[in-house]
PDB file of C-alpha atoms in Angstrom:
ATOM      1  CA  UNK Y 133     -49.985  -7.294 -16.365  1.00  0.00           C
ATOM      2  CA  UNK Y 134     -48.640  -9.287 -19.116  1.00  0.00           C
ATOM      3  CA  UNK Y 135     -47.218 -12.942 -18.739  1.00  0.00           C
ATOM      4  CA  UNK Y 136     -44.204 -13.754 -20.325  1.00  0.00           C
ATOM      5  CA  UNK Y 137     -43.762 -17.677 -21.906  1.00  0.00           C
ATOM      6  CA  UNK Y 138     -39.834 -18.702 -20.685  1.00  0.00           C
ATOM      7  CA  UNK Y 139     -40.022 -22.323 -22.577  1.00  0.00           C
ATOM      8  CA  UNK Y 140     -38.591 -21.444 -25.368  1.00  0.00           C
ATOM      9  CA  UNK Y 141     -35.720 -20.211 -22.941  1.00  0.00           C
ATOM     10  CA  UNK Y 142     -35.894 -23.316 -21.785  1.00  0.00           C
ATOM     11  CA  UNK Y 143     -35.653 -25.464 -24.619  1.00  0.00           C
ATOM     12  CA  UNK Y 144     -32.715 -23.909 -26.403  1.00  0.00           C
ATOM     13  CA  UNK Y 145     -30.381 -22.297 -24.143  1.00  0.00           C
ATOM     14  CA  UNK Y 146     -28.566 -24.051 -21.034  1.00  0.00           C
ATOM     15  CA  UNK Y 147     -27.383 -22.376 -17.872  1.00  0.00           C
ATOM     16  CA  UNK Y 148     -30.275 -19.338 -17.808  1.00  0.00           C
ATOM     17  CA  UNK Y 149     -32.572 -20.721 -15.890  1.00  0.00           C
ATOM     18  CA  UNK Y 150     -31.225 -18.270 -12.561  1.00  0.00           C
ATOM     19  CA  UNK Y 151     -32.307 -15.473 -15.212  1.00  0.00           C
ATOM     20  CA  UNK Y 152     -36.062 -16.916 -15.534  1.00  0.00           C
ATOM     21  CA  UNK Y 153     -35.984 -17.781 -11.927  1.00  0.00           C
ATOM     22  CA  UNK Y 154     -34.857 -13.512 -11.751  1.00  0.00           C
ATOM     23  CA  UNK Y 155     -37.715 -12.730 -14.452  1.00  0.00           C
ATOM     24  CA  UNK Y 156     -40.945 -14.733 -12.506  1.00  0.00           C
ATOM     25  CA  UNK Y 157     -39.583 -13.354  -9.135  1.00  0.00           C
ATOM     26  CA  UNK Y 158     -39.400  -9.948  -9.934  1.00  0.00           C
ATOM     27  CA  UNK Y 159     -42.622  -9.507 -11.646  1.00  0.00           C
ATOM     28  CA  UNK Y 160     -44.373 -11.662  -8.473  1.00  0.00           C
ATOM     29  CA  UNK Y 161     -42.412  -9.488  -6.183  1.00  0.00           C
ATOM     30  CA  UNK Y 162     -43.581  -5.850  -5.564  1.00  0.00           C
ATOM     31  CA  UNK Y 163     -40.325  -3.607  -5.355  1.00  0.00           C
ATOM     32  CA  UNK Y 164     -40.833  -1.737  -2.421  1.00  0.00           C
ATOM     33  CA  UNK Y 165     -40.646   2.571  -3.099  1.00  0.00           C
ATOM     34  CA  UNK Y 166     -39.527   3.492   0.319  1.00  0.00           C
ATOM     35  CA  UNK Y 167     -36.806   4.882   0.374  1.00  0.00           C
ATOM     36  CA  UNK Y 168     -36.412   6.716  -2.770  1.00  0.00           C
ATOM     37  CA  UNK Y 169     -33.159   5.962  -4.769  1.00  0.00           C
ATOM     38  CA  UNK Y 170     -31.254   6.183  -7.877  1.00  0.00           C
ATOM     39  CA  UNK Y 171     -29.518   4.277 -10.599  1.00  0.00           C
ATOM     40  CA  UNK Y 172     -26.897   5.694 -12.334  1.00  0.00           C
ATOM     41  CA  UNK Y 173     -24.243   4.348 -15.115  1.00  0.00           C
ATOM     42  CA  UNK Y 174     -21.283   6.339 -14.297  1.00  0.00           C
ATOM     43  CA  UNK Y 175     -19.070   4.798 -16.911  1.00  0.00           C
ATOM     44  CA  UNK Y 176     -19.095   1.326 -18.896  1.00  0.00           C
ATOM     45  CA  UNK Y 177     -18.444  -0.777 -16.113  1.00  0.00           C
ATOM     46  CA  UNK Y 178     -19.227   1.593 -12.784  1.00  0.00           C
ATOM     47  CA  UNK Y 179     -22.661   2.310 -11.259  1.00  0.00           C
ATOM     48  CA  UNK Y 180     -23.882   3.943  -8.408  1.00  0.00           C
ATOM     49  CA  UNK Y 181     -26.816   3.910  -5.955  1.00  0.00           C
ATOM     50  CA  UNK Y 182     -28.134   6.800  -4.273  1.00  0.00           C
ATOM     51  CA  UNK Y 183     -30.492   6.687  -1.629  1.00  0.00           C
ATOM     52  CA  UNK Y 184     -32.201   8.977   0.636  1.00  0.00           C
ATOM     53  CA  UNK Y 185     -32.467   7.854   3.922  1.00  0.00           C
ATOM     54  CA  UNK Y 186     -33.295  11.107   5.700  1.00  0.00           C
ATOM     55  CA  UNK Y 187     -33.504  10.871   9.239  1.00  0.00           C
ATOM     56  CA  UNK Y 188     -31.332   8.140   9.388  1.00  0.00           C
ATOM     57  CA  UNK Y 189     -27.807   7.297  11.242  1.00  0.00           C
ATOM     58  CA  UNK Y 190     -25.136   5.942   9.614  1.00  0.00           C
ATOM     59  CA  UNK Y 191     -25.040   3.676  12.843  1.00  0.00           C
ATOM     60  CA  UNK Y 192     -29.102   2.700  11.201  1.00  0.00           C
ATOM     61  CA  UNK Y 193     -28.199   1.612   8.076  1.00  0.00           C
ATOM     62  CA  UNK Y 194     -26.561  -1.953   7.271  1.00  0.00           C
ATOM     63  CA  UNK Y 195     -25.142  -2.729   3.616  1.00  0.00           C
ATOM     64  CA  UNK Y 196     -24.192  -5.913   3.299  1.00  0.00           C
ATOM     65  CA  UNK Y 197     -23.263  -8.077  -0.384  1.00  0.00           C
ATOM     66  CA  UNK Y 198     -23.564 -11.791  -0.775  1.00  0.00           C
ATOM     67  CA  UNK Y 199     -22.516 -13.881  -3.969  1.00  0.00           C
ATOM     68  CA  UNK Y 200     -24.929 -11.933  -6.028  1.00  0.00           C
ATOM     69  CA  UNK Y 201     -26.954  -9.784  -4.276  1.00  0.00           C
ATOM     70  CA  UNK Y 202     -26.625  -6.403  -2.230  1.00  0.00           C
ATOM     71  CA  UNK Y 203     -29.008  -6.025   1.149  1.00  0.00           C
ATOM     72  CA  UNK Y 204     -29.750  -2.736   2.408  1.00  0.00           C
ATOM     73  CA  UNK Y 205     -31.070  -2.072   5.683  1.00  0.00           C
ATOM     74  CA  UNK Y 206     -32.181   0.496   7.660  1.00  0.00           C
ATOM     75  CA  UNK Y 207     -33.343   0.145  11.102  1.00  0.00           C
ATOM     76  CA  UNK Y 208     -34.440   3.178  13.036  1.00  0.00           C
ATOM     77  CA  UNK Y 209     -33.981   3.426  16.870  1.00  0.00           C
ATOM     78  CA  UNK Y 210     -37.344   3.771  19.140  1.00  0.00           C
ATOM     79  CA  UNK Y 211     -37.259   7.008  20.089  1.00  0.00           C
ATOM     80  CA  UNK Y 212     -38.965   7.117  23.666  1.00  0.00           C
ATOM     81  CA  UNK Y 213     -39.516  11.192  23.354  1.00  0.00           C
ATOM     82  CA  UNK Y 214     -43.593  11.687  23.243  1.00  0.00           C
ATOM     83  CA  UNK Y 215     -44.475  14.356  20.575  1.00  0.00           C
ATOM     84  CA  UNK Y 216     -47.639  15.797  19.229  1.00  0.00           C
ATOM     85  CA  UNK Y 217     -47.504  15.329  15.432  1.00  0.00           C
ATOM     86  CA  UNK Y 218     -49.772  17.861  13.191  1.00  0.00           C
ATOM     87  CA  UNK Y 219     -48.309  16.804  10.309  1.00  0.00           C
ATOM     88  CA  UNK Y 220     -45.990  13.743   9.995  1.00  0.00           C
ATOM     89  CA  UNK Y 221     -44.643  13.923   6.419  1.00  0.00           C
ATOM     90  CA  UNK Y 222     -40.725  12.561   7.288  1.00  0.00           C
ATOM     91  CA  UNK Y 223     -41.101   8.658   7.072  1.00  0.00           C
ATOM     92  CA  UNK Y 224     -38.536   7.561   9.530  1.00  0.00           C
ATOM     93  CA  UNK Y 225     -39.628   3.698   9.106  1.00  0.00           C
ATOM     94  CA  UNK Y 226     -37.697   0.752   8.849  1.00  0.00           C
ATOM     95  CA  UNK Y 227     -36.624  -0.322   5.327  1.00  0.00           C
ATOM     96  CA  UNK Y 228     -34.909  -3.411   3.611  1.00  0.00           C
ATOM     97  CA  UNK Y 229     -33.791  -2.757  -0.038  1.00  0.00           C
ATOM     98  CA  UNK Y 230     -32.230  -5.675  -2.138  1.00  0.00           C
ATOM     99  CA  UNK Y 231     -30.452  -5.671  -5.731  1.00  0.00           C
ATOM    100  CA  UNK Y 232     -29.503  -8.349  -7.654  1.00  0.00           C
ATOM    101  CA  UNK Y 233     -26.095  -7.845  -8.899  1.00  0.00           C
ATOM    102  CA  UNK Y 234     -25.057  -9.412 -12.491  1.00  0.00           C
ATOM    103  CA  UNK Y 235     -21.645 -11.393 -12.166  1.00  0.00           C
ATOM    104  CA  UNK Y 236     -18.430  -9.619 -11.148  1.00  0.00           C
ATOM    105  CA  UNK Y 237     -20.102  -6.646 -10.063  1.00  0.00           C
ATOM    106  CA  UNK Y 238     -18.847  -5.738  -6.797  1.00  0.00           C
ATOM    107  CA  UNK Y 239     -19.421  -2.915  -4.089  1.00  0.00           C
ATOM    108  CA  UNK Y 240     -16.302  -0.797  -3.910  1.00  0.00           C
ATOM    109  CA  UNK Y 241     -17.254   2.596  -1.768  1.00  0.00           C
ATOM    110  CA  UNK Y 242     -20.093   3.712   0.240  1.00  0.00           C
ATOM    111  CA  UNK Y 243     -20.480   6.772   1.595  1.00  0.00           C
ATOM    112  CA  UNK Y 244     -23.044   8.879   4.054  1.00  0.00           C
ATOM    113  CA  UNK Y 245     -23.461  12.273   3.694  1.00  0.00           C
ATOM    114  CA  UNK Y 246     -26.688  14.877   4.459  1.00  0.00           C
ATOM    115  CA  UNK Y 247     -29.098  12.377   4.158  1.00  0.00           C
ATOM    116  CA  UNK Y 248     -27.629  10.697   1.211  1.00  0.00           C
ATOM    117  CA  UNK Y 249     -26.618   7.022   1.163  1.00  0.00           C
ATOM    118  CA  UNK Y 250     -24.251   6.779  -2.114  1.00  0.00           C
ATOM    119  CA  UNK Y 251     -22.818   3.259  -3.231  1.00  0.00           C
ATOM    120  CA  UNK Y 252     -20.576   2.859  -5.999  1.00  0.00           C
ATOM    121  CA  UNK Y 253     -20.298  -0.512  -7.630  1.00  0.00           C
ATOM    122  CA  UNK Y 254     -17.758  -1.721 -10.437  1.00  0.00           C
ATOM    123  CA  UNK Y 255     -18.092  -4.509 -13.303  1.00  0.00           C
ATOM    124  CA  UNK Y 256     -14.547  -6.705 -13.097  1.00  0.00           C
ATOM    125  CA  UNK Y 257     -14.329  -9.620 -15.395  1.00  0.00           C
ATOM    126  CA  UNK Y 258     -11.560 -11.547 -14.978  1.00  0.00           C
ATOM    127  CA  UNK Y 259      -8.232 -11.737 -17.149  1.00  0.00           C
ATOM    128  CA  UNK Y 260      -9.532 -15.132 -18.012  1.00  0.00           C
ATOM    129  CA  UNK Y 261     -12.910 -14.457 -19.238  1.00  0.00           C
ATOM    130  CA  UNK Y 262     -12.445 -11.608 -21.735  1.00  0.00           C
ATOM    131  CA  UNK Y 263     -12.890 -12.631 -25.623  1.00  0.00           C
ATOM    132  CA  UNK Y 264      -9.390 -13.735 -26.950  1.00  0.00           C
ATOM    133  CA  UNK Y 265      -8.555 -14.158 -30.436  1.00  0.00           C
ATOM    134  CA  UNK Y 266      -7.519 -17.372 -31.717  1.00  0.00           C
ATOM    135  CA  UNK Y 267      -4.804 -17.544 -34.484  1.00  0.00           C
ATOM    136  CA  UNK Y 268      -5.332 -20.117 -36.962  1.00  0.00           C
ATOM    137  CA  UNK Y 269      -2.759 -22.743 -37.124  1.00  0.00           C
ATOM    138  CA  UNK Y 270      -0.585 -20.357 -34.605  1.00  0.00           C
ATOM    139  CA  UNK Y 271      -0.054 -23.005 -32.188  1.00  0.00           C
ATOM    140  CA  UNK Y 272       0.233 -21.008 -28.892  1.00  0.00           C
ATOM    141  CA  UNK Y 273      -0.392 -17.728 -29.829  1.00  0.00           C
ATOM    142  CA  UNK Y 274      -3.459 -17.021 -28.136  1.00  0.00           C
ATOM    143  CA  UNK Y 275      -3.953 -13.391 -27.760  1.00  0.00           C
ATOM    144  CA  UNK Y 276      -6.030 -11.273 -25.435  1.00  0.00           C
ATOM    145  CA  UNK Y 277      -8.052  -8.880 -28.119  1.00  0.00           C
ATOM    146  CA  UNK Y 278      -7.422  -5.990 -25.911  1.00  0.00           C
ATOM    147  CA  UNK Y 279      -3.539  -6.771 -26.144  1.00  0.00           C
ATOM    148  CA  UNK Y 280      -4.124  -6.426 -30.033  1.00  0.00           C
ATOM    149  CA  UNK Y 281      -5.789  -3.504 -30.150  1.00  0.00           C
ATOM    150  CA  UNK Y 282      -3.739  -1.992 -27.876  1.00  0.00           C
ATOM    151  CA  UNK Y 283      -0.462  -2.381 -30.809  1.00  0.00           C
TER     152      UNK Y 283
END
């Protein structure tokens, strides 16, 4: 596996260093593959996640978002039933799944259905931190560059 040098992030740009600390963690940390899921850009600023989590409840399986991350957990009740497995092929384990989200993106839906675990997010930068244009010697006349293109 290749190792990537981050000084020269260091050295000439200020405030990344949560992206470096995201770039060594990741390639330390094995990503687990159970359960299978998807990634999908649905437009410019929505996503979606869609996992199978066959055999699951809805009642098994926990999402839960903090500042910048989304948690997924699944946690499959003991069944007390004894059965005689020939071939066991359905992996009905338990599973954590975690994403790191870039800023603003936030969780709006999730849904359950036949198996299917399907979580839409959406990208929502504030009023305040889209690019505005500056007019030269305009005084106030700050406008949003949305606004302008808009006319």
């Amino acid at each position: 596996m290749r190792t990537f040098d981050l000084a020269p992030l260091y050295r000439s740009a200020i405030g990344f260093d949560r992206l470096a600390h995201l770039l060594e963690s990741q390639r330390a940390d094995a990503q687990p593959s159970y359960p299978p899921y998807n990634i999908e850009l649905v437009s410019e600023d929505k996503y979606r996640i869609v996992m199978a989590v066959a055999g699951f409840d809805r009642s098994e399986v926990e999402i839960v978002t903090e500042r910048d991350s989304l948690h997924i957990t699944g946690r499959k009740q003991k069944d007390d039933t004894e059965r005689t497995f020939l071939h066991r092929g359905i992996a009905a384990r338990d599973f954590e799944q975690r994403f790191q989200l870039a800023n603003h993106v936030k969780v709006t839906t999730a849904a359950f259905d036949n198996g299917m675990l399907t979580i839409e997010l959406v990208r929502e930068v504030p009023e305040a931190l889209k690019p505005r244009r500056i007019v030269i010697d305009g005084g106030d006349n700050v406008q949003a560059l949305e606004q302008r293109q808009a006319a």
